[in-house]
Amino acid sequence: MKKNLALSLLIPFALVCSCEKQDSAAEQQLTQRKTELDAREKALDEREKALAEQEKLVARPRLAPVPRPRPAVPRRTVPPDLQGRRPNPSQMRAEREQRMQERLAERQRKMEELQRMRDPAIQGNEASAPATEQAASPSPSPTPE
């Protein structure tokens, strides 16, 4: 009899405890949903405020822009003896070609210097080569042909 009484009391107690556990899980879900909704509501409020501010800016009357004076453009001055003259195209072409040849020669010299600095074998070969061979090496002339 004592066993039946203990068993009859234990079963309802276990049911009540299990219901409380389920209730606490449901409460946790409810609080989590509530915090998510609060965060969404806060974000929505911020968007509404930003939209209201934009509408205020759009609704404001705008003033007409003040015209600014244009700055004076410096003009290229031509010497009086060259005014009205056109440059000789063939002469300009020759000068351009000469400048190009000079730049190419300078670039070639710089490339050779870089190679000498990087490769010690080239330095050794140049040191053993006679000075007349180095002097006799053709170099591009700066004058046009």
Coordinates of C-alpha atoms in Angstrom, one line a residue:
M1 CA 0.0 0.0 0.0
K2 CA 2.8 2.4 0.8
K3 CA 4.3 1.6 -2.6
N4 CA 1.0 2.4 -4.3
L5 CA 0.7 5.7 -2.4
A6 CA 4.3 6.7 -3.2
L7 CA 3.9 5.7 -6.8
S8 CA 0.6 7.7 -7.1
L9 CA 2.3 10.8 -5.7
L10 CA 5.5 10.4 -7.7
I11 CA 3.7 10.3 -11.1
P12 CA 1.9 13.6 -10.8
F13 CA 5.0 15.2 -9.4
A14 CA 7.0 14.0 -12.4
L15 CA 4.3 15.4 -14.7
V16 CA 4.3 18.8 -13.1
C17 CA 8.2 19.0 -13.3
S18 CA 8.2 18.1 -17.0
C19 CA 5.6 20.7 -17.7
E20 CA 7.6 23.3 -16.0
K21 CA 10.7 22.4 -18.1
Q22 CA 8.6 22.7 -21.3
D23 CA 7.3 26.1 -20.0
S24 CA 10.8 27.4 -19.4
A25 CA 11.9 26.4 -22.9
A26 CA 8.8 28.1 -24.4
E27 CA 9.6 31.2 -22.3
Q28 CA 13.2 31.3 -23.6
Q29 CA 11.9 31.1 -27.2
L30 CA 9.4 33.9 -26.4
T31 CA 12.1 36.1 -24.9
Q32 CA 14.4 35.5 -27.9
R33 CA 11.6 36.4 -30.3
K34 CA 10.8 39.5 -28.3
T35 CA 14.4 40.7 -28.4
E36 CA 14.6 40.1 -32.2
L37 CA 11.4 42.0 -32.7
D38 CA 12.7 44.9 -30.5
A39 CA 15.9 45.0 -32.6
R40 CA 13.8 45.1 -35.8
E41 CA 11.6 47.8 -34.4
K42 CA 14.6 49.9 -33.4
A43 CA 16.1 49.5 -36.9
L44 CA 12.7 50.5 -38.5
D45 CA 12.5 53.6 -36.3
E46 CA 16.0 54.7 -37.4
R47 CA 15.1 54.2 -41.0
E48 CA 11.9 56.3 -40.5
K49 CA 14.0 59.1 -38.9
A50 CA 16.5 59.0 -41.8
L51 CA 13.7 59.1 -44.3
A52 CA 12.0 62.0 -42.5
E53 CA 15.3 64.0 -42.6
Q54 CA 15.7 63.3 -46.3
E55 CA 12.2 64.5 -47.0
K56 CA 12.9 67.7 -45.0
L57 CA 16.0 68.3 -47.1
V58 CA 14.1 67.8 -50.3
A59 CA 11.3 70.0 -49.2
R60 CA 13.6 73.0 -48.4
P61 CA 13.6 75.7 -51.0
R62 CA 17.0 76.0 -52.7
L63 CA 18.7 79.2 -53.4
A64 CA 19.9 79.9 -56.9
P65 CA 23.7 79.4 -57.2
V66 CA 25.7 82.6 -57.3
P67 CA 27.6 82.8 -60.6
R68 CA 31.3 82.9 -60.1
P69 CA 33.6 84.8 -62.4
R70 CA 35.7 82.7 -64.7
P71 CA 39.5 82.9 -64.0
A72 CA 41.5 84.5 -66.7
V73 CA 43.2 81.9 -69.0
P74 CA 46.9 82.7 -69.5
R75 CA 47.7 82.9 -73.2
R76 CA 50.9 81.7 -74.7
T77 CA 52.9 84.6 -76.0
V78 CA 54.8 84.2 -79.2
P79 CA 58.0 86.3 -79.8
P80 CA 57.3 89.1 -82.3
D81 CA 59.8 87.8 -84.9
L82 CA 57.9 84.4 -85.0
Q83 CA 54.3 85.8 -85.1
G84 CA 52.5 84.8 -88.2
R85 CA 55.1 82.2 -89.1
R86 CA 54.4 78.5 -89.2
P87 CA 57.1 76.1 -88.1
N88 CA 58.8 74.0 -90.8
P89 CA 57.3 70.5 -90.5
S90 CA 60.4 68.8 -91.9
Q91 CA 62.6 70.7 -89.4
M92 CA 60.3 69.8 -86.5
R93 CA 60.3 66.1 -87.6
A94 CA 64.1 66.1 -87.7
E95 CA 64.3 67.7 -84.2
R96 CA 61.8 65.1 -82.9
E97 CA 63.8 62.3 -84.5
Q98 CA 67.0 63.6 -83.0
R99 CA 65.5 63.8 -79.5
M100 CA 64.2 60.3 -79.9
Q101 CA 67.6 59.0 -80.9
E102 CA 69.2 60.7 -77.9
R103 CA 66.6 59.2 -75.5
L104 CA 67.1 55.7 -77.0
A105 CA 70.9 56.0 -76.6
E106 CA 70.5 57.2 -73.0
R107 CA 68.1 54.3 -72.3
Q108 CA 70.5 51.8 -73.8
R109 CA 73.4 53.2 -71.7
K110 CA 71.3 52.9 -68.5
M111 CA 70.3 49.3 -69.4
E112 CA 73.9 48.4 -69.9
E113 CA 74.9 50.0 -66.5
L114 CA 72.1 48.0 -64.8
Q115 CA 73.3 44.8 -66.4
R116 CA 76.9 45.5 -65.3
M117 CA 75.7 46.1 -61.7
R118 CA 73.6 42.9 -61.6
D119 CA 75.9 40.4 -63.4
P120 CA 79.4 40.2 -62.0
A121 CA 80.5 38.0 -64.9
I122 CA 80.0 41.0 -67.3
Q123 CA 82.1 43.1 -65.0
G124 CA 84.9 40.6 -65.1
N125 CA 84.8 40.4 -69.0
E126 CA 84.9 44.1 -69.4
A127 CA 87.8 44.4 -67.0
S128 CA 89.8 41.9 -69.1
A129 CA 88.8 43.4 -72.4
P130 CA 91.2 45.9 -73.8
A131 CA 90.2 49.6 -73.6
T132 CA 90.5 49.9 -77.4
E133 CA 87.6 47.4 -77.9
Q134 CA 85.5 49.3 -75.5
A135 CA 86.2 52.6 -77.1
A136 CA 85.6 51.1 -80.6
S137 CA 82.1 49.9 -79.8
P138 CA 79.6 51.7 -81.9
S139 CA 77.3 54.1 -80.2
P140 CA 74.3 55.9 -81.7
S141 CA 75.1 59.4 -82.8
P142 CA 72.9 62.2 -81.5
T143 CA 72.8 63.8 -84.9
P144 CA 70.0 62.9 -87.4
E145 CA 70.9 61.2 -90.6

